[in-house]
Amino acid sequence: MASGVTVHDEVIKVFNDMKVRKYSSPEEVKKRKKAVLFCLSDDKKQIIVEDAREILVGDIGEAVQDPYASFVKLLPLADCRYALYDATYETKESKKEDLVFIFWAPDLASLKSKMIYASSKDAIKKKFTGIKHEWQVNGLEEIQDRITLAEKLGGNVVVSLEGISLQNDN
């Protein structure tokens, strides 16, 4: 069921900037978004970029040591969000980068929030052409462990995520 919610042009611009990785200078690379959250506008009619809820590539290694853990901390515990996360991971064969579309609908969110976000999800997904990975998450226990994201990206062939090994030392 569609909700009639529209997607703000800035959301589409952010997605296109994250999808296309053509940058001419190190300064431009630092400004690229590693992760960003999207929310509904106050009047619940548009999906917008949420202010100050992002991680820039340039922050990694400086203000942000672990981009995945920092991303998880951006998620509100009692409300829904959409997110894009630019995952950097390694398989036994190669290094890869893929955008992951995440629909965050935590158990503590109100039923009304869950319903409007769920019914508006197609509006934003239609604008995000070429997304290979989609993940609906209903609580921190599902998203805190990076192994769960690694499984979404490539099953058991993923050996590291964001430069952190996923191998057990058993």
PDB file of N, CA, C and O in Angstrom, residues 2-8 11 36-51 53 76 79-83 101-105 109-125:
ATOM      1  N   ALA A   2       0.692   2.121  -0.933  1.00  0.00           N
ATOM      2  CA  ALA A   2       1.483   3.349  -1.007  1.00  0.00           C
ATOM      3  C   ALA A   2       0.919   4.390  -0.047  1.00  0.00           C
ATOM      4  O   ALA A   2      -0.284   4.455   0.178  1.00  0.00           O
ATOM      5  N   SER A   3       1.818   5.198   0.490  1.00  0.00           N
ATOM      6  CA  SER A   3       1.390   6.180   1.488  1.00  0.00           C
ATOM      7  C   SER A   3       1.201   7.577   0.906  1.00  0.00           C
ATOM      8  O   SER A   3       0.713   8.459   1.590  1.00  0.00           O
ATOM      9  N   GLY A   4       1.624   7.790  -0.335  1.00  0.00           N
ATOM     10  CA  GLY A   4       1.553   9.122  -0.917  1.00  0.00           C
ATOM     11  C   GLY A   4       2.734   9.989  -0.544  1.00  0.00           C
ATOM     12  O   GLY A   4       2.807  11.159  -0.912  1.00  0.00           O
ATOM     13  N   VAL A   5       3.676   9.438   0.194  1.00  0.00           N
ATOM     14  CA  VAL A   5       4.880  10.164   0.594  1.00  0.00           C
ATOM     15  C   VAL A   5       5.801  10.291  -0.622  1.00  0.00           C
ATOM     16  O   VAL A   5       5.961   9.349  -1.398  1.00  0.00           O
ATOM     17  N   THR A   6       6.398  11.465  -0.794  1.00  0.00           N
ATOM     18  CA  THR A   6       7.326  11.683  -1.900  1.00  0.00           C
ATOM     19  C   THR A   6       8.760  11.730  -1.373  1.00  0.00           C
ATOM     20  O   THR A   6       8.987  11.860  -0.169  1.00  0.00           O
ATOM     21  N   VAL A   7       9.701  11.638  -2.284  1.00  0.00           N
ATOM     22  CA  VAL A   7      11.118  11.642  -1.927  1.00  0.00           C
ATOM     23  C   VAL A   7      11.716  12.987  -2.341  1.00  0.00           C
ATOM     24  O   VAL A   7      11.630  13.383  -3.504  1.00  0.00           O
ATOM     25  N   HIS A   8      12.300  13.683  -1.395  1.00  0.00           N
ATOM     26  CA  HIS A   8      12.917  14.989  -1.648  1.00  0.00           C
ATOM     27  C   HIS A   8      14.108  14.825  -2.600  1.00  0.00           C
ATOM     28  O   HIS A   8      14.818  13.820  -2.555  1.00  0.00           O
ATOM     29  N   VAL A  11      17.562  13.730  -1.292  1.00  0.00           N
ATOM     30  CA  VAL A  11      17.743  12.291  -1.033  1.00  0.00           C
ATOM     31  C   VAL A  11      18.317  11.612  -2.277  1.00  0.00           C
ATOM     32  O   VAL A  11      19.258  10.823  -2.193  1.00  0.00           O
ATOM     33  N   VAL A  36      24.394   7.473   5.739  1.00  0.00           N
ATOM     34  CA  VAL A  36      23.460   8.591   5.913  1.00  0.00           C
ATOM     35  C   VAL A  36      22.083   8.038   6.278  1.00  0.00           C
ATOM     36  O   VAL A  36      21.705   6.956   5.840  1.00  0.00           O
ATOM     37  N   LEU A  37      21.375   8.797   7.125  1.00  0.00           N
ATOM     38  CA  LEU A  37      20.012   8.427   7.513  1.00  0.00           C
ATOM     39  C   LEU A  37      19.005   9.338   6.828  1.00  0.00           C
ATOM     40  O   LEU A  37      19.262  10.524   6.620  1.00  0.00           O
ATOM     41  N   PHE A  38      17.846   8.763   6.523  1.00  0.00           N
ATOM     42  CA  PHE A  38      16.733   9.496   5.937  1.00  0.00           C
ATOM     43  C   PHE A  38      15.532   9.316   6.856  1.00  0.00           C
ATOM     44  O   PHE A  38      15.325   8.240   7.417  1.00  0.00           O
ATOM     45  N   CYS A  39      14.748  10.383   6.979  1.00  0.00           N
ATOM     46  CA  CYS A  39      13.558  10.319   7.835  1.00  0.00           C
ATOM     47  C   CYS A  39      12.387  10.984   7.119  1.00  0.00           C
ATOM     48  O   CYS A  39      12.547  11.565   6.048  1.00  0.00           O
ATOM     49  N   LEU A  40      11.248  10.902   7.738  1.00  0.00           N
ATOM     50  CA  LEU A  40      10.080  11.600   7.209  1.00  0.00           C
ATOM     51  C   LEU A  40      10.090  13.042   7.709  1.00  0.00           C
ATOM     52  O   LEU A  40      10.508  13.305   8.850  1.00  0.00           O
ATOM     53  N   SER A  41       9.643  13.950   6.862  1.00  0.00           N
ATOM     54  CA  SER A  41       9.526  15.352   7.264  1.00  0.00           C
ATOM     55  C   SER A  41       8.496  15.457   8.384  1.00  0.00           C
ATOM     56  O   SER A  41       7.717  14.526   8.622  1.00  0.00           O
ATOM     57  N   ASP A  42       8.489  16.584   9.077  1.00  0.00           N
ATOM     58  CA  ASP A  42       7.576  16.780  10.210  1.00  0.00           C
ATOM     59  C   ASP A  42       6.112  16.579   9.821  1.00  0.00           C
ATOM     60  O   ASP A  42       5.322  16.067  10.609  1.00  0.00           O
ATOM     61  N   ASP A  43       5.764  16.963   8.585  1.00  0.00           N
ATOM     62  CA  ASP A  43       4.371  16.801   8.154  1.00  0.00           C
ATOM     63  C   ASP A  43       4.095  15.410   7.570  1.00  0.00           C
ATOM     64  O   ASP A  43       3.002  15.137   7.093  1.00  0.00           O
ATOM     65  N   LYS A  44       5.119  14.531   7.581  1.00  0.00           N
ATOM     66  CA  LYS A  44       5.011  13.129   7.127  1.00  0.00           C
ATOM     67  C   LYS A  44       4.666  13.003   5.647  1.00  0.00           C
ATOM     68  O   LYS A  44       4.126  11.984   5.217  1.00  0.00           O
ATOM     69  N   LYS A  45       5.035  14.027   4.851  1.00  0.00           N
ATOM     70  CA  LYS A  45       4.695  13.993   3.427  1.00  0.00           C
ATOM     71  C   LYS A  45       5.904  13.742   2.526  1.00  0.00           C
ATOM     72  O   LYS A  45       5.736  13.434   1.347  1.00  0.00           O
ATOM     73  N   GLN A  46       7.121  13.875   3.084  1.00  0.00           N
ATOM     74  CA  GLN A  46       8.323  13.701   2.272  1.00  0.00           C
ATOM     75  C   GLN A  46       9.379  12.934   3.034  1.00  0.00           C
ATOM     76  O   GLN A  46       9.503  13.054   4.255  1.00  0.00           O
ATOM     77  N   ILE A  47      10.154  12.149   2.281  1.00  0.00           N
ATOM     78  CA  ILE A  47      11.343  11.513   2.837  1.00  0.00           C
ATOM     79  C   ILE A  47      12.490  12.486   2.599  1.00  0.00           C
ATOM     80  O   ILE A  47      12.712  12.929   1.468  1.00  0.00           O
ATOM     81  N   ILE A  48      13.205  12.835   3.673  1.00  0.00           N
ATOM     82  CA  ILE A  48      14.260  13.842   3.592  1.00  0.00           C
ATOM     83  C   ILE A  48      15.560  13.283   4.190  1.00  0.00           C
ATOM     84  O   ILE A  48      15.557  12.278   4.893  1.00  0.00           O
ATOM     85  N   VAL A  49      16.657  13.964   3.894  1.00  0.00           N
ATOM     86  CA  VAL A  49      17.934  13.636   4.516  1.00  0.00           C
ATOM     87  C   VAL A  49      17.875  14.149   5.952  1.00  0.00           C
ATOM     88  O   VAL A  49      17.531  15.304   6.191  1.00  0.00           O
ATOM     89  N   GLU A  50      18.195  13.295   6.904  1.00  0.00           N
ATOM     90  CA  GLU A  50      18.146  13.706   8.306  1.00  0.00           C
ATOM     91  C   GLU A  50      19.387  14.523   8.636  1.00  0.00           C
ATOM     92  O   GLU A  50      20.512  14.090   8.402  1.00  0.00           O
ATOM     93  N   ASP A  51      19.165  15.711   9.191  1.00  0.00           N
ATOM     94  CA  ASP A  51      20.268  16.613   9.537  1.00  0.00           C
ATOM     95  C   ASP A  51      21.236  15.966  10.513  1.00  0.00           C
ATOM     96  O   ASP A  51      20.816  15.364  11.506  1.00  0.00           O
ATOM     97  N   ARG A  53      23.010  13.400  10.618  1.00  0.00           N
ATOM     98  CA  ARG A  53      22.997  11.951  10.858  1.00  0.00           C
ATOM     99  C   ARG A  53      23.709  11.276   9.683  1.00  0.00           C
ATOM    100  O   ARG A  53      23.109  10.620   8.852  1.00  0.00           O
ATOM    101  N   PRO A  76      18.108   5.793  15.763  1.00  0.00           N
ATOM    102  CA  PRO A  76      17.301   6.074  16.952  1.00  0.00           C
ATOM    103  C   PRO A  76      16.686   4.780  17.497  1.00  0.00           C
ATOM    104  O   PRO A  76      16.257   3.928  16.726  1.00  0.00           O
ATOM    105  N   ASP A  79      12.435   4.972  16.935  1.00  0.00           N
ATOM    106  CA  ASP A  79      11.765   5.462  15.736  1.00  0.00           C
ATOM    107  C   ASP A  79      12.377   4.805  14.509  1.00  0.00           C
ATOM    108  O   ASP A  79      13.521   4.338  14.540  1.00  0.00           O
ATOM    109  N   CYS A  80      11.633   4.787  13.439  1.00  0.00           N
ATOM    110  CA  CYS A  80      12.074   4.169  12.192  1.00  0.00           C
ATOM    111  C   CYS A  80      12.938   5.125  11.378  1.00  0.00           C
ATOM    112  O   CYS A  80      12.862   6.347  11.546  1.00  0.00           O
ATOM    113  N   ARG A  81      13.736   4.564  10.489  1.00  0.00           N
ATOM    114  CA  ARG A  81      14.550   5.338   9.556  1.00  0.00           C
ATOM    115  C   ARG A  81      14.835   4.480   8.331  1.00  0.00           C
ATOM    116  O   ARG A  81      14.739   3.258   8.358  1.00  0.00           O
ATOM    117  N   TYR A  82      15.244   5.174   7.268  1.00  0.00           N
ATOM    118  CA  TYR A  82      15.860   4.515   6.125  1.00  0.00           C
ATOM    119  C   TYR A  82      17.328   4.934   6.180  1.00  0.00           C
ATOM    120  O   TYR A  82      17.653   6.016   6.658  1.00  0.00           O
ATOM    121  N   ALA A  83      18.193   4.088   5.669  1.00  0.00           N
ATOM    122  CA  ALA A  83      19.612   4.425   5.680  1.00  0.00           C
ATOM    123  C   ALA A  83      20.290   3.861   4.449  1.00  0.00           C
ATOM    124  O   ALA A  83      19.852   2.863   3.873  1.00  0.00           O
ATOM    125  N   PHE A 101      20.894  -0.678   1.380  1.00  0.00           N
ATOM    126  CA  PHE A 101      19.711   0.072   1.795  1.00  0.00           C
ATOM    127  C   PHE A 101      19.151  -0.620   3.031  1.00  0.00           C
ATOM    128  O   PHE A 101      18.893  -1.830   3.018  1.00  0.00           O
ATOM    129  N   ILE A 102      18.991   0.132   4.099  1.00  0.00           N
ATOM    130  CA  ILE A 102      18.526  -0.426   5.362  1.00  0.00           C
ATOM    131  C   ILE A 102      17.214   0.242   5.769  1.00  0.00           C
ATOM    132  O   ILE A 102      17.103   1.470   5.746  1.00  0.00           O
ATOM    133  N   PHE A 103      16.245  -0.585   6.085  1.00  0.00           N
ATOM    134  CA  PHE A 103      14.989  -0.105   6.648  1.00  0.00           C
ATOM    135  C   PHE A 103      15.021  -0.468   8.127  1.00  0.00           C
ATOM    136  O   PHE A 103      14.960  -1.627   8.505  1.00  0.00           O
ATOM    137  N   TRP A 104      15.184   0.556   8.956  1.00  0.00           N
ATOM    138  CA  TRP A 104      15.307   0.399  10.403  1.00  0.00           C
ATOM    139  C   TRP A 104      13.928   0.584  11.017  1.00  0.00           C
ATOM    140  O   TRP A 104      13.334   1.660  10.924  1.00  0.00           O
ATOM    141  N   ALA A 105      13.382  -0.480  11.601  1.00  0.00           N
ATOM    142  CA  ALA A 105      12.063  -0.423  12.238  1.00  0.00           C
ATOM    143  C   ALA A 105      12.161  -1.122  13.588  1.00  0.00           C
ATOM    144  O   ALA A 105      11.742  -2.266  13.750  1.00  0.00           O
ATOM    145  N   ALA A 109       9.729   1.400  18.280  1.00  0.00           N
ATOM    146  CA  ALA A 109       9.046   2.434  17.485  1.00  0.00           C
ATOM    147  C   ALA A 109       7.535   2.254  17.604  1.00  0.00           C
ATOM    148  O   ALA A 109       7.036   1.136  17.775  1.00  0.00           O
ATOM    149  N   SER A 110       6.821   3.360  17.488  1.00  0.00           N
ATOM    150  CA  SER A 110       5.357   3.288  17.569  1.00  0.00           C
ATOM    151  C   SER A 110       4.795   2.546  16.354  1.00  0.00           C
ATOM    152  O   SER A 110       5.422   2.515  15.284  1.00  0.00           O
ATOM    153  N   LEU A 111       3.637   1.969  16.530  1.00  0.00           N
ATOM    154  CA  LEU A 111       2.977   1.265  15.435  1.00  0.00           C
ATOM    155  C   LEU A 111       2.726   2.220  14.270  1.00  0.00           C
ATOM    156  O   LEU A 111       2.928   1.860  13.107  1.00  0.00           O
ATOM    157  N   LYS A 112       2.326   3.453  14.574  1.00  0.00           N
ATOM    158  CA  LYS A 112       2.065   4.445  13.521  1.00  0.00           C
ATOM    159  C   LYS A 112       3.332   4.712  12.709  1.00  0.00           C
ATOM    160  O   LYS A 112       3.289   4.756  11.474  1.00  0.00           O
ATOM    161  N   SER A 113       4.477   4.870  13.376  1.00  0.00           N
ATOM    162  CA  SER A 113       5.747   5.107  12.679  1.00  0.00           C
ATOM    163  C   SER A 113       6.098   3.913  11.793  1.00  0.00           C
ATOM    164  O   SER A 113       6.456   4.070  10.626  1.00  0.00           O
ATOM    165  N   LYS A 114       5.973   2.720  12.339  1.00  0.00           N
ATOM    166  CA  LYS A 114       6.283   1.512  11.563  1.00  0.00           C
ATOM    167  C   LYS A 114       5.401   1.415  10.324  1.00  0.00           C
ATOM    168  O   LYS A 114       5.873   1.059   9.242  1.00  0.00           O
ATOM    169  N   MET A 115       4.126   1.748  10.486  1.00  0.00           N
ATOM    170  CA  MET A 115       3.191   1.637   9.359  1.00  0.00           C
ATOM    171  C   MET A 115       3.514   2.648   8.261  1.00  0.00           C
ATOM    172  O   MET A 115       3.548   2.293   7.078  1.00  0.00           O
ATOM    173  N   ILE A 116       3.771   3.906   8.628  1.00  0.00           N
ATOM    174  CA  ILE A 116       4.024   4.902   7.587  1.00  0.00           C
ATOM    175  C   ILE A 116       5.373   4.668   6.912  1.00  0.00           C
ATOM    176  O   ILE A 116       5.512   4.806   5.701  1.00  0.00           O
ATOM    177  N   TYR A 117       6.382   4.270   7.674  1.00  0.00           N
ATOM    178  CA  TYR A 117       7.676   3.976   7.067  1.00  0.00           C
ATOM    179  C   TYR A 117       7.590   2.750   6.158  1.00  0.00           C
ATOM    180  O   TYR A 117       8.148   2.740   5.061  1.00  0.00           O
ATOM    181  N   ALA A 118       6.869   1.725   6.597  1.00  0.00           N
ATOM    182  CA  ALA A 118       6.725   0.511   5.778  1.00  0.00           C
ATOM    183  C   ALA A 118       5.973   0.812   4.486  1.00  0.00           C
ATOM    184  O   ALA A 118       6.368   0.360   3.405  1.00  0.00           O
ATOM    185  N   SER A 119       4.918   1.627   4.584  1.00  0.00           N
ATOM    186  CA  SER A 119       4.128   1.925   3.389  1.00  0.00           C
ATOM    187  C   SER A 119       4.809   2.937   2.472  1.00  0.00           C
ATOM    188  O   SER A 119       4.436   3.063   1.308  1.00  0.00           O
ATOM    189  N   SER A 120       5.834   3.617   2.960  1.00  0.00           N
ATOM    190  CA  SER A 120       6.557   4.603   2.148  1.00  0.00           C
ATOM    191  C   SER A 120       7.868   4.048   1.577  1.00  0.00           C
ATOM    192  O   SER A 120       8.524   4.703   0.785  1.00  0.00           O
ATOM    193  N   LYS A 121       8.227   2.843   2.003  1.00  0.00           N
ATOM    194  CA  LYS A 121       9.523   2.274   1.618  1.00  0.00           C
ATOM    195  C   LYS A 121       9.681   2.157   0.101  1.00  0.00           C
ATOM    196  O   LYS A 121      10.750   2.442  -0.438  1.00  0.00           O
ATOM    197  N   ASP A 122       8.620   1.765  -0.601  1.00  0.00           N
ATOM    198  CA  ASP A 122       8.721   1.619  -2.057  1.00  0.00           C
ATOM    199  C   ASP A 122       9.048   2.935  -2.747  1.00  0.00           C
ATOM    200  O   ASP A 122       9.746   2.948  -3.753  1.00  0.00           O
ATOM    201  N   ALA A 123       8.561   4.050  -2.195  1.00  0.00           N
ATOM    202  CA  ALA A 123       8.833   5.360  -2.806  1.00  0.00           C
ATOM    203  C   ALA A 123      10.328   5.636  -2.847  1.00  0.00           C
ATOM    204  O   ALA A 123      10.865   6.092  -3.866  1.00  0.00           O
ATOM    205  N   ILE A 124      11.031   5.351  -1.761  1.00  0.00           N
ATOM    206  CA  ILE A 124      12.465   5.615  -1.721  1.00  0.00           C
ATOM    207  C   ILE A 124      13.236   4.530  -2.484  1.00  0.00           C
ATOM    208  O   ILE A 124      14.193   4.825  -3.198  1.00  0.00           O
ATOM    209  N   LYS A 125      12.794   3.285  -2.378  1.00  0.00           N
ATOM    210  CA  LYS A 125      13.474   2.205  -3.089  1.00  0.00           C
ATOM    211  C   LYS A 125      13.446   2.409  -4.595  1.00  0.00           C
ATOM    212  O   LYS A 125      14.418   2.099  -5.287  1.00  0.00           O
TER     213      LYS A 125
END
